[in-house]
XYZ file of C-alpha atoms in Angstrom:
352
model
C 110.915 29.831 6.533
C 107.303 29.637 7.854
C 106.329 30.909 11.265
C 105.837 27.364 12.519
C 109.133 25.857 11.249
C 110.991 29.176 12.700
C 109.458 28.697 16.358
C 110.375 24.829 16.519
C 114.285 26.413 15.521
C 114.498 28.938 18.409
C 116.643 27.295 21.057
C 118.238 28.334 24.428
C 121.452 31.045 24.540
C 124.662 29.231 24.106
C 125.733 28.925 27.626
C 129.372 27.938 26.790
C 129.921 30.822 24.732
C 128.239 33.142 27.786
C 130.919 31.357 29.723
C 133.338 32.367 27.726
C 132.334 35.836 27.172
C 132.268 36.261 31.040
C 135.772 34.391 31.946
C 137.086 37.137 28.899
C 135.338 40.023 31.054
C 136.678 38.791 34.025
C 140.406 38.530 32.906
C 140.803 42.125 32.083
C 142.449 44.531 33.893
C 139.687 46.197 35.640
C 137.328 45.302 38.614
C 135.250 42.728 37.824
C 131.556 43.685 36.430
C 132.961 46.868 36.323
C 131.018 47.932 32.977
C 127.964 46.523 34.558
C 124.813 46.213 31.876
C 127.282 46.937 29.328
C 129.106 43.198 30.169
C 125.968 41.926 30.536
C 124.910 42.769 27.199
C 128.227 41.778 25.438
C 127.693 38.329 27.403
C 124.118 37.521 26.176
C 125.003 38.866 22.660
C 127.635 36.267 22.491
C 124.992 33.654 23.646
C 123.179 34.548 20.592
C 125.459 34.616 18.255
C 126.990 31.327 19.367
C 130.671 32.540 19.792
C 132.522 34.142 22.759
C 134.436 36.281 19.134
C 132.561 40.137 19.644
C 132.505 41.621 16.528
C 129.721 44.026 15.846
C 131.311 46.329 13.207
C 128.660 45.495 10.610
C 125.171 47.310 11.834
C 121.919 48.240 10.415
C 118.492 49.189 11.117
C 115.431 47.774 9.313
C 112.481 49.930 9.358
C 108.728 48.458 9.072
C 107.113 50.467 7.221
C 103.109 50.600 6.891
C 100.055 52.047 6.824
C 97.065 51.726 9.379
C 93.365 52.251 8.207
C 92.445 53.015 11.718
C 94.078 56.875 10.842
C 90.835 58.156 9.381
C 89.310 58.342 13.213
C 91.317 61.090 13.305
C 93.923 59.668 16.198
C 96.714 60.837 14.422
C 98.013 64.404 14.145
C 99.160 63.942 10.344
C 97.769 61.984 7.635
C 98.959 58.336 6.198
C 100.385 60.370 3.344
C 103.466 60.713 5.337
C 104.321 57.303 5.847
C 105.133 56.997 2.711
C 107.289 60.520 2.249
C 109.235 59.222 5.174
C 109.786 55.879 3.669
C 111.243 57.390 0.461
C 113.276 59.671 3.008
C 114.740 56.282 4.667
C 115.419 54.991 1.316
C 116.950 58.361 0.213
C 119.445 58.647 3.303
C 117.266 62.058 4.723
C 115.110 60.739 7.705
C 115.637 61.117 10.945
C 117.578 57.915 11.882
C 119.520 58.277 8.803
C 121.802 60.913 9.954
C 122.226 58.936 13.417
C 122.559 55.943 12.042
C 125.611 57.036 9.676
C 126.933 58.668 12.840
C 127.075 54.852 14.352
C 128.492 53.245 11.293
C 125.159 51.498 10.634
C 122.875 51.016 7.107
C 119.292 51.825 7.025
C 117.339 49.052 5.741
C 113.486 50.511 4.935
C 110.935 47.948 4.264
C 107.855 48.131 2.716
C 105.367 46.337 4.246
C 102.434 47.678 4.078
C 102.390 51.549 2.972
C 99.437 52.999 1.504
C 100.612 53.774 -2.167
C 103.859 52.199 -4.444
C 107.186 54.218 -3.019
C 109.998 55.289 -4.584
C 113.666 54.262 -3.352
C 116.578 51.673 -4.183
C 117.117 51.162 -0.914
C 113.701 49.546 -0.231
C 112.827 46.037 0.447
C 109.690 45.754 -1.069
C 107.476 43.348 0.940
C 103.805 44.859 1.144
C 101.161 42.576 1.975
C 98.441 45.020 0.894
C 97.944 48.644 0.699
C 97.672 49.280 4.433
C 95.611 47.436 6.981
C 91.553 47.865 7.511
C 90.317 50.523 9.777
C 90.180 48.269 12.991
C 87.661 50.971 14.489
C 84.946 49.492 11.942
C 86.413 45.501 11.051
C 89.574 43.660 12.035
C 92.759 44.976 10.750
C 93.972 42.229 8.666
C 93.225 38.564 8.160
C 94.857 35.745 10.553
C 96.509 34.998 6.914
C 97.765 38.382 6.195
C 98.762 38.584 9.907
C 101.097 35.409 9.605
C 102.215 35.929 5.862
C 103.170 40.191 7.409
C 105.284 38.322 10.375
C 106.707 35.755 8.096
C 108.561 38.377 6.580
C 110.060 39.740 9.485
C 111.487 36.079 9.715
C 112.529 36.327 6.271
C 114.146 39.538 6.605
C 116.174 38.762 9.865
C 117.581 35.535 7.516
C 118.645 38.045 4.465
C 120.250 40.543 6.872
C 122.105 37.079 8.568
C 123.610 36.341 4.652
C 124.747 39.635 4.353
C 126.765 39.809 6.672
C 125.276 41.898 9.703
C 126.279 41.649 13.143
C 123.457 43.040 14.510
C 120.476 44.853 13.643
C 118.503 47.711 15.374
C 114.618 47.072 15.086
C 112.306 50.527 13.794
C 109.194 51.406 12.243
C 107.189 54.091 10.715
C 103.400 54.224 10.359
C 101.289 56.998 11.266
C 98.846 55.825 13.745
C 100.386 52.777 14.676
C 101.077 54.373 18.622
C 96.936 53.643 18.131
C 97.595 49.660 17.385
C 100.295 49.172 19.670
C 98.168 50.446 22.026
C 95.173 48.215 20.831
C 98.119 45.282 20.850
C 99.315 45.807 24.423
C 95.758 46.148 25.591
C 94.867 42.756 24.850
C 98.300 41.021 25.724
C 98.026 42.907 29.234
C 94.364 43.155 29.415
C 95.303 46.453 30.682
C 92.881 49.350 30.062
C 93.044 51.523 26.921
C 93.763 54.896 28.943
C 96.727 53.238 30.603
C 98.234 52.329 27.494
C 97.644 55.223 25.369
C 99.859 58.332 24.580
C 99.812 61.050 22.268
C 101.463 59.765 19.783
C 103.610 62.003 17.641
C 100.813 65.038 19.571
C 97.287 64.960 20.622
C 95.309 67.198 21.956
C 93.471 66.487 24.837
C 90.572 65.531 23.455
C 92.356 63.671 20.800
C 93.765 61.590 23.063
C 90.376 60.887 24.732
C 89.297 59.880 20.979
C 91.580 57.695 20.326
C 91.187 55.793 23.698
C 87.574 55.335 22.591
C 88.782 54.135 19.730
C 90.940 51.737 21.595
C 88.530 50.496 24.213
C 85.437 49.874 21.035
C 87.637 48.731 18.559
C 88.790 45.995 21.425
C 85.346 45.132 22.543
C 83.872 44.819 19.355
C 86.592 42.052 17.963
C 87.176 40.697 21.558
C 90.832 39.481 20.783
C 92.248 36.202 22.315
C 94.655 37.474 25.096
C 96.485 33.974 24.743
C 96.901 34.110 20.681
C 99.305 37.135 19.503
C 98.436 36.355 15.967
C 94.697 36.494 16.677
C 95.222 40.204 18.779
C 97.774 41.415 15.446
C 95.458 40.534 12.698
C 92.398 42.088 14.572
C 93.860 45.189 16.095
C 97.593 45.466 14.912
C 99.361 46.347 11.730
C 101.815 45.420 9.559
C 104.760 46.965 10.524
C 103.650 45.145 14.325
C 103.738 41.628 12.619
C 107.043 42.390 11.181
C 108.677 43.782 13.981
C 107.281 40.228 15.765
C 108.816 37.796 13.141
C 112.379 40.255 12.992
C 112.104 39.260 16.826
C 111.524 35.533 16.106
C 113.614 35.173 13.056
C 116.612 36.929 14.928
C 116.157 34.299 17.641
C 116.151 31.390 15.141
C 119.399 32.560 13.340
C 120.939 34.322 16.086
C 121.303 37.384 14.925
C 120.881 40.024 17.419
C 117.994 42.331 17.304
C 117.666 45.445 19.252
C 114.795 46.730 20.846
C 113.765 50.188 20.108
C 110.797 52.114 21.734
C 107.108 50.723 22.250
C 106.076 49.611 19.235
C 109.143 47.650 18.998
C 108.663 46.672 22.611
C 104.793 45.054 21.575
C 106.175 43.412 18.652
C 108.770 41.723 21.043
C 105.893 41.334 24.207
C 103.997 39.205 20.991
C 107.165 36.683 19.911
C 107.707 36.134 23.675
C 104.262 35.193 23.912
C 104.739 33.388 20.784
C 108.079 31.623 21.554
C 108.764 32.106 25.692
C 112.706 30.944 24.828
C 112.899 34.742 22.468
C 112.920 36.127 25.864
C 116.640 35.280 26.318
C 117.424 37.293 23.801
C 116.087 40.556 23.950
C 118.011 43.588 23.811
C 116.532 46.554 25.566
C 117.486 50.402 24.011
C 116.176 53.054 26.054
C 113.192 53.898 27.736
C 110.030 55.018 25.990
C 107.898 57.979 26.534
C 104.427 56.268 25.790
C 102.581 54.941 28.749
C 102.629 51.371 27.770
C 106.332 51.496 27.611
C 107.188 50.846 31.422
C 104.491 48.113 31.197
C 105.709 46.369 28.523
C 109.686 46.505 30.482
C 107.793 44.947 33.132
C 105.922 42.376 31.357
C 109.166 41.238 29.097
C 111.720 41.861 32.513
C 114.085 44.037 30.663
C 115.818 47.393 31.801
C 116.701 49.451 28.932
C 120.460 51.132 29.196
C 119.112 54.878 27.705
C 116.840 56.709 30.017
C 116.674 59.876 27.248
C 112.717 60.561 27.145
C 113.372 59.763 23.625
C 109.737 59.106 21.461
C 110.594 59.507 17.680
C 110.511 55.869 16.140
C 112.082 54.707 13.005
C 114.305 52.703 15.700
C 116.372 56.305 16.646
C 116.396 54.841 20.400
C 118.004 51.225 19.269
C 120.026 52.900 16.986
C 121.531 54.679 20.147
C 122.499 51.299 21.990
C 124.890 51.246 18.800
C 127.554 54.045 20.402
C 127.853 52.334 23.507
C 127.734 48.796 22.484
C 130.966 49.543 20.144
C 132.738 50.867 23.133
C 132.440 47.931 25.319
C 133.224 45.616 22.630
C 136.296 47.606 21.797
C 137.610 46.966 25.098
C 136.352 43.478 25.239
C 138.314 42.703 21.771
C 141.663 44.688 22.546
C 141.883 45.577 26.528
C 144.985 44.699 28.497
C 144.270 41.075 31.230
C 145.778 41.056 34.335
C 148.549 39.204 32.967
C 149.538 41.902 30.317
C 149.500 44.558 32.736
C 151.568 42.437 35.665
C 148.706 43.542 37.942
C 147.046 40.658 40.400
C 143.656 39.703 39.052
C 140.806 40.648 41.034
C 138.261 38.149 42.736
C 134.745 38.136 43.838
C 133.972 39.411 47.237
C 131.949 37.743 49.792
């Protein structure tokens, strides 16, 4: 599906299966709201999915994978070599949100957007749009072309993990340098200042982190993206694994499938298909609070309030993949708790 036919599919939540999710809250034997975000969540997951029915035992995680040229400035503290040893680790079962993933019952679904060299794995959706984006410090990352072909197959993917079968999906990445573009990204969507949306990264010095808000503020003055066209501000200062993360946002939205958001990166990539698409903002699902500085901007901008307040800042969607634990709880209880009429107990009402 292109980008264009995707954004004319993306309707409003399903407000009678909300309802129904709620009056099913409501009738168990417990005060009412008393789960609180947890409901809440439950509730607009059944608006996406179209039924009041919760089940959520099929999970995974897709991981955007990619390289950014922008990493010979020397903003990183490792080398693009690694993005693809940690993609072979995702495929392989070893990386970092493999082991908490299994731990949560959920698949790890790697994707290979855009990594530097050919990588080695079964497990690996092979998707690459080129060998890693242009070093935005000296020309534009990517083509407005590559930009929309790299989100149309975030759309694509969200489809393939709708026919097989998953419930819901946790949203991840892994690209050294890409704290860089997201910062670059969230710069021009905010027209915020470079220093108060760049971090460390994975760990700057000092005056690393000085260089790569140079970086940030020349790369952005030199290509002067449109603030009011996300496709125009991804294919001149963002990266592959960005653009997928953005169509896995709009895709997920079109189907409704339910995507969860992980850190910042994830959180730009979902600031862009709201810009894209305002109706995606109905149906974004908030992990945990981000250690980068644009993190709390980007909450603000997209009016979400992540459930996980853990200082987490690892990627590979570890912080979405977290919502997974608690998520399973409240849907156990949703699918199988005692109503006020099994337990002979008078139902509660709302207070005035």
């Amino acid at each position: 599906m292109t980008l264009e036919q995707t954004l004319k599919q993306i309707a409003p939540l399903d407000s009678e299966a909300m309802a129904r999710a709620k009056y099913r809250w409501d009738s168990l034997s417990k005060p009412l709201h008393g789960l609180g975000d947890l409901e809440d969540l439950l509730i607009k997951i059944a608006g996406i999915r179209g039924t009041a029915r919760m089940d959520l035992r099929r999970k995974c995680v897709v991981v955007m994978c990619s390289d950014n040229g922008v990493v010979e400035e020397g903003i990183s503290q490792t080398g693009q070599e690694v993005t693809a040893i940690i993609t072979e680790s995702l495929s392989a079962g070893t990386s970092t949100v493999c082991h908490m993933a299994r731990a949560a019952g959920a698949e790890v679904i790697p994707v290979d957007i855009g990594v530097s060299r050919e990588v080695k794995g079964d497990r690996i959706l092979r998707r690459k749009i080129a060998y890693g984006t242009k070093n935005l410090y000296k020309e534009p990352a990517m083509t407005r072309e590559q930009a929309v072909r790299a989100i149309e197959v975030g759309i694509e993917t969200a489809y393939w993990c709708k026919q097989q079968g998953y419930d819901i999906v946790a949203t991840g990445e892994m690209g050294i340098g890409n704290t860089t573009t997201t910062a670059a990204v969230v710069a021009a969507l905010l027209h915020a200042p470079a220093e108060l949306v760049t971090g460390r990264g994975s760990g700057l010095t000092t005056a690393g982190l000085e260089k790569k808000i140079r970086v940030v503020t020349e790369s952005l003055e030199k290509w002067q993206p449109d603030q009011h066209d996300p496709v125009d501000i991804l294919s001149k200062v963002g990266g592959f694994d960005l653009c997928g993360l953005t169509g896995l946002f709009l895709g997920g939205a079109a189907c409704g499938l339910p995507m969860i958001i992980d850190g910042v990166i994830s959180g730009a990539a979902a600031l862009c298909a709201v810009r894209m698409c305002e109706a995606v903002r109905e149906y974004l699902i908030p992990s945990h609070h981000t250690a980068e500085p644009a993190g709390v901007l980007i909450e603000q901008a997209l009016g979400v309030h992540p459930l996980i307040d853990a200082h987490m800042a690892l990627g590979e969607g570890t912080g979405a993949v977290c919502l997974f634990g608690p998520l399973d709880m409240a849907a156990s209880l949703y699918c199988n708790g005692n109503t006020f009429d099994d337990s002979n107990i008078e139902a509660y009402v709302p207070l005035v």
